[in-house]
Short mmCIF file of C-alpha atoms and ligand atoms in Angstrom, two decimals:
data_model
loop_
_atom_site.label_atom_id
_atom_site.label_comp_id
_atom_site.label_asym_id
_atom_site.label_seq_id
_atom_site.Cartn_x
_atom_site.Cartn_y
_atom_site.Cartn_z
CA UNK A 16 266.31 216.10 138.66
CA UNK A 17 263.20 214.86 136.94
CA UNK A 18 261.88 217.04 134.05
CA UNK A 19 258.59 218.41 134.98
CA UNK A 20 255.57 216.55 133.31
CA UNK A 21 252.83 219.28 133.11
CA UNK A 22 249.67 217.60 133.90
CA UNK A 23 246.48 218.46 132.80
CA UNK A 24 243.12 216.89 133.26
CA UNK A 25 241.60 214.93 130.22
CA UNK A 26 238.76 217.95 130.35
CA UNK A 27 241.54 220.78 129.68
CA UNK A 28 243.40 219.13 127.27
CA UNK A 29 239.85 218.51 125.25
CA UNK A 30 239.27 221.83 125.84
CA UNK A 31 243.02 222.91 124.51
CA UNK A 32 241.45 220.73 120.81
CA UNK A 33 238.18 223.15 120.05
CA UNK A 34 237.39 226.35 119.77
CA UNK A 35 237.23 227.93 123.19
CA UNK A 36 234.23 230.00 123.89
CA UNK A 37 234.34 232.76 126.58
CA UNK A 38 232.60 234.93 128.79
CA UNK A 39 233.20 237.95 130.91
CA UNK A 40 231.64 238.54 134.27
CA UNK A 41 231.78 242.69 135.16
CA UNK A 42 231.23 242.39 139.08
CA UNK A 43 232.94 242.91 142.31
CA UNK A 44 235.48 241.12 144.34
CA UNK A 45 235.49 238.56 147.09
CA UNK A 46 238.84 237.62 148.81
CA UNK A 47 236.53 234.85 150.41
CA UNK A 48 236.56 233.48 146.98
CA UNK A 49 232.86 232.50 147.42
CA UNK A 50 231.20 234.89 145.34
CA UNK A 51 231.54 237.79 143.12
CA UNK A 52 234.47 237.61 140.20
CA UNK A 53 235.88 234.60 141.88
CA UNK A 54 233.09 232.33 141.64
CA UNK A 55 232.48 233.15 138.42
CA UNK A 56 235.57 232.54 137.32
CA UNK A 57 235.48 228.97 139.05
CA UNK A 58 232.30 228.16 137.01
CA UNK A 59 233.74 229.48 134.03
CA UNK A 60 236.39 227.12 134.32
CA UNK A 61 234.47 224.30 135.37
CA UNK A 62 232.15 224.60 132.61
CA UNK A 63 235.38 224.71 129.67
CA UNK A 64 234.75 228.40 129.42
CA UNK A 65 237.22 231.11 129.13
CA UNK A 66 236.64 233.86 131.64
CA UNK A 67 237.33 237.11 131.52
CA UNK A 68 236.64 239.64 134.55
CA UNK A 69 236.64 243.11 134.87
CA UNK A 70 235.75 244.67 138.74
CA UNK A 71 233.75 247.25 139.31
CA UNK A 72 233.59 247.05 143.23
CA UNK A 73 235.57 245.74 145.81
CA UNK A 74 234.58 244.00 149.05
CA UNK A 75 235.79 243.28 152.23
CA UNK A 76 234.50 240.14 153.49
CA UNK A 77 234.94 236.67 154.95
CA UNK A 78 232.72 233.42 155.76
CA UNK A 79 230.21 235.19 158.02
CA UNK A 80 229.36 238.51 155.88
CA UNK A 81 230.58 241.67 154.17
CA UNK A 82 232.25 244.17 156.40
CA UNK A 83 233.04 247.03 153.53
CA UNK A 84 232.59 247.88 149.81
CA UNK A 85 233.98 250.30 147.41
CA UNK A 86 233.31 251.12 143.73
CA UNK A 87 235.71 250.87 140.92
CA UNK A 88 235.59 254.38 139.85
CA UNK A 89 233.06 254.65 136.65
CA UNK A 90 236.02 255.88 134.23
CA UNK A 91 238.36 252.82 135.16
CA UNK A 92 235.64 250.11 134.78
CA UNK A 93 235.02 251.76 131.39
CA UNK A 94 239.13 251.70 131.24
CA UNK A 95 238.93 247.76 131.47
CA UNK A 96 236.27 247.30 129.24
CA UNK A 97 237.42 249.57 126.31
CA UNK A 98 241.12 248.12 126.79
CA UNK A 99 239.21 244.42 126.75
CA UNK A 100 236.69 244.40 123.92
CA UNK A 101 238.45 245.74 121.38
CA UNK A 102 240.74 242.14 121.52
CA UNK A 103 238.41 239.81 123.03
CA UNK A 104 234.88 240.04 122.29
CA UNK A 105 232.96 237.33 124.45
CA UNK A 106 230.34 234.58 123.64
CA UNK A 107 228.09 235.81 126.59
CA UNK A 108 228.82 237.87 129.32
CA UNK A 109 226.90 238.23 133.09
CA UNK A 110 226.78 241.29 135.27
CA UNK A 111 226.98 240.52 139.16
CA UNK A 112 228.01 243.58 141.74
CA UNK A 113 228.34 246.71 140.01
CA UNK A 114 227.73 248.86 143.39
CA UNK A 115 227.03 252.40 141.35
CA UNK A 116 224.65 253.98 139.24
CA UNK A 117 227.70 255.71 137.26
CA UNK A 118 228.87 251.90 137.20
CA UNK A 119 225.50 250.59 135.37
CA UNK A 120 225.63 253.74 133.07
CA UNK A 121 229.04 252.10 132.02
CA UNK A 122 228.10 249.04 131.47
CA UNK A 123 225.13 250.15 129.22
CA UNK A 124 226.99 251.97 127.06
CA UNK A 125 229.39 249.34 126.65
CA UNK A 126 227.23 246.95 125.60
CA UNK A 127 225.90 248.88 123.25
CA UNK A 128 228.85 250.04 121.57
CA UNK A 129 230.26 246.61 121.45
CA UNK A 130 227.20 244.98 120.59
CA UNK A 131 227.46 242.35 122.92
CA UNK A 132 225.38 239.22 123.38
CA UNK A 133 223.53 236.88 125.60
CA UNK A 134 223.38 239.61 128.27
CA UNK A 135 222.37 238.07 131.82
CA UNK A 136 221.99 240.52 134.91
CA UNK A 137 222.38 239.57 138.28
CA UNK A 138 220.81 242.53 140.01
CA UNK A 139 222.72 242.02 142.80
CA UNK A 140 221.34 244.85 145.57
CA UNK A 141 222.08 243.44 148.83
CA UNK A 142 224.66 240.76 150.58
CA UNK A 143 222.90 237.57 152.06
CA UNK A 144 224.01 239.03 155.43
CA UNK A 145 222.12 242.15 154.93
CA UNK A 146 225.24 244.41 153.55
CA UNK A 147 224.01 247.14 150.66
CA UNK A 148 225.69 245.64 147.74
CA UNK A 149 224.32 248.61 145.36
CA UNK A 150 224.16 252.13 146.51
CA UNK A 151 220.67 254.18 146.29
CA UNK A 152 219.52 254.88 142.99
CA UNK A 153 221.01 252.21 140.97
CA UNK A 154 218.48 250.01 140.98
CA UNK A 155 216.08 252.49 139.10
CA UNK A 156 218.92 253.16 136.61
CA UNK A 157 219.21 249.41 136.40
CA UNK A 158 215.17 248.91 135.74
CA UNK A 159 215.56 251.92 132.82
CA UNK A 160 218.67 251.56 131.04
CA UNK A 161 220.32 248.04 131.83
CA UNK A 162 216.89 245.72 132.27
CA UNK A 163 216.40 246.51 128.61
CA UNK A 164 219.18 244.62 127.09
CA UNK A 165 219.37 241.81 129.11
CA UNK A 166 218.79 238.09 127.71
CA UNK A 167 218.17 236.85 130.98
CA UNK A 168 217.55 238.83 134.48
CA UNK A 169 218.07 236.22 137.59
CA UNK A 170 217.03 238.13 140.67
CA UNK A 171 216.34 236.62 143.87
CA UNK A 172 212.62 237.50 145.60
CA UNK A 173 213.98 240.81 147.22
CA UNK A 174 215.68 242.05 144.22
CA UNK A 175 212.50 241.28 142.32
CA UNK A 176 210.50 243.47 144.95
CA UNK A 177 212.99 246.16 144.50
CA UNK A 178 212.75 246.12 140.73
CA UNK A 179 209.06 245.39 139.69
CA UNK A 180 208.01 247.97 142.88
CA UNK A 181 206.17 245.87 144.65
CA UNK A 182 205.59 243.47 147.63
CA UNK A 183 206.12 239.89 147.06
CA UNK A 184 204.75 237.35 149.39
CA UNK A 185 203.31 234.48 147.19
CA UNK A 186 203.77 232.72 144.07
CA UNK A 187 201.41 234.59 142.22
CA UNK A 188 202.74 238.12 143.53
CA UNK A 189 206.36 236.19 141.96
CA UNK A 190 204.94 235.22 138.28
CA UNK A 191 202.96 239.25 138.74
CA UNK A 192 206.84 240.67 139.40
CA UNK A 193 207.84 238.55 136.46
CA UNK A 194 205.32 240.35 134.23
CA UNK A 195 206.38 243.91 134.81
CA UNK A 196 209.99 243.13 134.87
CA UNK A 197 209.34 241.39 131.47
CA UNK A 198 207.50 244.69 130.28
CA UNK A 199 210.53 246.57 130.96
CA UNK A 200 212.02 244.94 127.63
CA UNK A 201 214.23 242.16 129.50
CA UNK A 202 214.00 238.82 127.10
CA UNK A 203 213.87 236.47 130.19
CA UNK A 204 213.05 236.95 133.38
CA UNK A 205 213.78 234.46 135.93
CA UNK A 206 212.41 235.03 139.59
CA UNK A 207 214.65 232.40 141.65
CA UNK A 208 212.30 231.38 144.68
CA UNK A 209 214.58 230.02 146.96
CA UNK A 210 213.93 233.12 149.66
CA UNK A 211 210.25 232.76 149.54
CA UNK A 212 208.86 231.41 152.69
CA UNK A 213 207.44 228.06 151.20
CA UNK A 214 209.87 226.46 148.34
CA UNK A 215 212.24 226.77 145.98
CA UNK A 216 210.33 226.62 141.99
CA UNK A 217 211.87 229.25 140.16
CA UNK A 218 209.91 231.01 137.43
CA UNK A 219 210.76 231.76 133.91
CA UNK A 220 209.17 234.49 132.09
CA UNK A 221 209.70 235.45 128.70
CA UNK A 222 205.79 235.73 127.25
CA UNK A 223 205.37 232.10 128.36
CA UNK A 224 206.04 230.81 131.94
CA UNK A 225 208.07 227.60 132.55
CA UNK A 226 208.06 227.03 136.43
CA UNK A 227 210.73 224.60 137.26
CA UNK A 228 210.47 223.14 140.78
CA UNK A 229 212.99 222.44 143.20
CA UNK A 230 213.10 221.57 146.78
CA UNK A 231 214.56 223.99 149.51
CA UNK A 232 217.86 222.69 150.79
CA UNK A 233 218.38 223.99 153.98
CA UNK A 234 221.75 225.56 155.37
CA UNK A 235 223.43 229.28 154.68
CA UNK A 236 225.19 229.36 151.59
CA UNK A 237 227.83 231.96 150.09
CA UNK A 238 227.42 232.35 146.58
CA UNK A 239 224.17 230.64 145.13
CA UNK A 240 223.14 234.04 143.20
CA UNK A 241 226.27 234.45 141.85
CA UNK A 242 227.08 230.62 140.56
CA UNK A 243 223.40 230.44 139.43
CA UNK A 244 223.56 233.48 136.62
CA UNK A 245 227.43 232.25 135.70
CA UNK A 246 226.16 228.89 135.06
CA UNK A 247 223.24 230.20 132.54
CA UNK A 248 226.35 232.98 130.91
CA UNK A 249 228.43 229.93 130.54
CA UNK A 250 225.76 228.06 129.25
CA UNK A 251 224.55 230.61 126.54
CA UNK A 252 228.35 230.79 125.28
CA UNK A 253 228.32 227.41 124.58
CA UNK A 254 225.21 227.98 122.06
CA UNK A 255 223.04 226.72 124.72
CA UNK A 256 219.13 227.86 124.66
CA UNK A 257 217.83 230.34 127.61
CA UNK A 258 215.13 228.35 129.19
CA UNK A 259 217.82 224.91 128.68
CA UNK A 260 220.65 227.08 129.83
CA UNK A 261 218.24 228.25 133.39
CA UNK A 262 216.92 224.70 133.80
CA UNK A 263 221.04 223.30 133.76
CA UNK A 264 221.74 226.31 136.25
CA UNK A 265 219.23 225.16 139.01
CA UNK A 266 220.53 221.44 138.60
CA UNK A 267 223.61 222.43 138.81
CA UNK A 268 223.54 224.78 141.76
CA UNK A 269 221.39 222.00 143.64
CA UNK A 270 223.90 219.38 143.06
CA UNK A 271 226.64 221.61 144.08
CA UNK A 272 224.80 222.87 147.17
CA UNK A 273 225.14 219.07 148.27
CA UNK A 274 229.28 219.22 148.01
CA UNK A 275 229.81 222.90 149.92
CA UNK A 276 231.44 222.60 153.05
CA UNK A 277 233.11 225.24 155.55
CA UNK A 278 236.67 226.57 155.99
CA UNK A 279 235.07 229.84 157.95
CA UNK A 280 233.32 229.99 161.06
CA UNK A 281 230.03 231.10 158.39
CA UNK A 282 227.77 230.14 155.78
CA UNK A 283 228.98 227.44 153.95
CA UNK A 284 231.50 227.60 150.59
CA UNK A 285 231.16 226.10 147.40
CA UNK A 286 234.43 224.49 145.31
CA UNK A 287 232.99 224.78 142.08
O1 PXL B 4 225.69 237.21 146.30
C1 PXL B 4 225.78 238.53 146.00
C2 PXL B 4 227.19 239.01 145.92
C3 PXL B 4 227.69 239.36 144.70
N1 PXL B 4 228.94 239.83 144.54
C4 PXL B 4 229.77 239.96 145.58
C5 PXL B 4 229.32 239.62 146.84
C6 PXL B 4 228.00 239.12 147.02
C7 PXL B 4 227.52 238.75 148.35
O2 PXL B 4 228.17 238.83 149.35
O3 PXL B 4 230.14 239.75 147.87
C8 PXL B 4 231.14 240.46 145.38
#
């Protein structure tokens, strides 16, 4: 028999020469494999990152929605991070799902007493078909305790509503939102425009706004929130600016959007 020749792409074995950078993603799980842990994981990888993962909710879902969710219990995500940190400290890390308030009250503290870096927060509230992703109350723990000590917020239109307390219909209700999530003490905000009725510019706001404009590609895709905020946590633990490391996320999301195709009888997937 032939002795097996492992085979590695020319991008893994450069990656096996340096020092590998990594990042964690705390957020739940998708057995469709089109959000959640597993798509960060995928852009982790694509991007030479190490990921790490720890879950703190678990979803049952397929092509065309979310049928259930479930919490880690509080004391077992804390398990997973206090087991994790100690070893591996990461370069950057990126919330996603995090379903409970006693979930977010984890996650603060562990930041803090690991003094970790390049903090982004996907606010993640509710699934694009509707599903509550969060239950009631965590977003207002969110806004006072986890807001503060992020490097970068991403949240979509709605989740900027939720947060900043207010209606947004327009642009300049957006770049208002922006303001008042900025006040909250979160470094960068970045309002991703996609949902609003007219286009796709997203806004960054960290003092100074850079608008960076984009053109709506139509379809329903799985994942876009989610591979968006992994791209900039990726990005920041390769010593990557923010505004650079948001700019690289929308290219890279748009080009991506243009390779998705569909296994389910749903929104479309994404490889990578
Ligand atoms: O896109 C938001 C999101 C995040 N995380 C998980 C999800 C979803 C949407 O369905 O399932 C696990």
């Amino acid at each position: 028999m032939d002795a097996l020749v492992p085979i590695l792409p020319s991008a893994i074995q450069s990656v096996y020469n340096s020092a590998m950078k990594s990042a964690l993603t705390i957020a739940g799980f998708d057995p469709s494999g089109g959000a959640g842990i597993q798509a960060d994981l995928k852009i982790f990888g694509a991007l030479d990152i190490y990921g790490l993962s720890v879950a703190a909710a678990l979803t049952a879902q397929n092509s065309k929605g979310v049928s259930a969710v479930r919490a880690v219990e509080s004391s077992f995500v804390q398990r997973q991070l206090t087991v994790l940190l100690p070893d591996m400290k990461p370069d950057a890390m990126k919330t996603g799902m995090l379903y409970s308030k006693a979930n977010v009250e984890v996650v603060v503290n562990m930041i803090k007493k690991y003094r970790l870096r390049n903090i982004v927060v996907d606010p993640v509230l509710l699934s694009s078909s509707g599903k509550l992703l969060a239950e009631k109350g965590a977003e207002k723990v969110m806004r006072k305790k986890l807001l503060p000590l992020a490097t970068v917020i991403t949240p979509n239109i709605h989740e900027a509503s939720v947060l900043a307390g207010m209606v947004i219909r327009t642009f300049d209700d957006m770049k208002r939102a922006a303001v008042i999530l900025h006040d909250l003490g979160t470094a960068n905000v970045v309002i991703t425009g996609g949902h609003l009725e007219k286009g796709a510019v997203d806004i960054i706001y960290n003092g100074v706004f850079t608008f960076l404009k984009g053109r709506k590609i139509s379809g329903e895709f799985h994942g876009t929130g989610c591979r968006f905020s992994a791209v900039i946590a990726a990005r920041l633990a390769d010593g990557c600016g923010v505004v650079e490391a948001v700019q690289q996320a929308k290219t890279y999301v748009r080009q991506s959007m243009k390779q998705t195709f569909s296994t389910g009888k749903g929104m479309r997937l994404f490889n990578v």
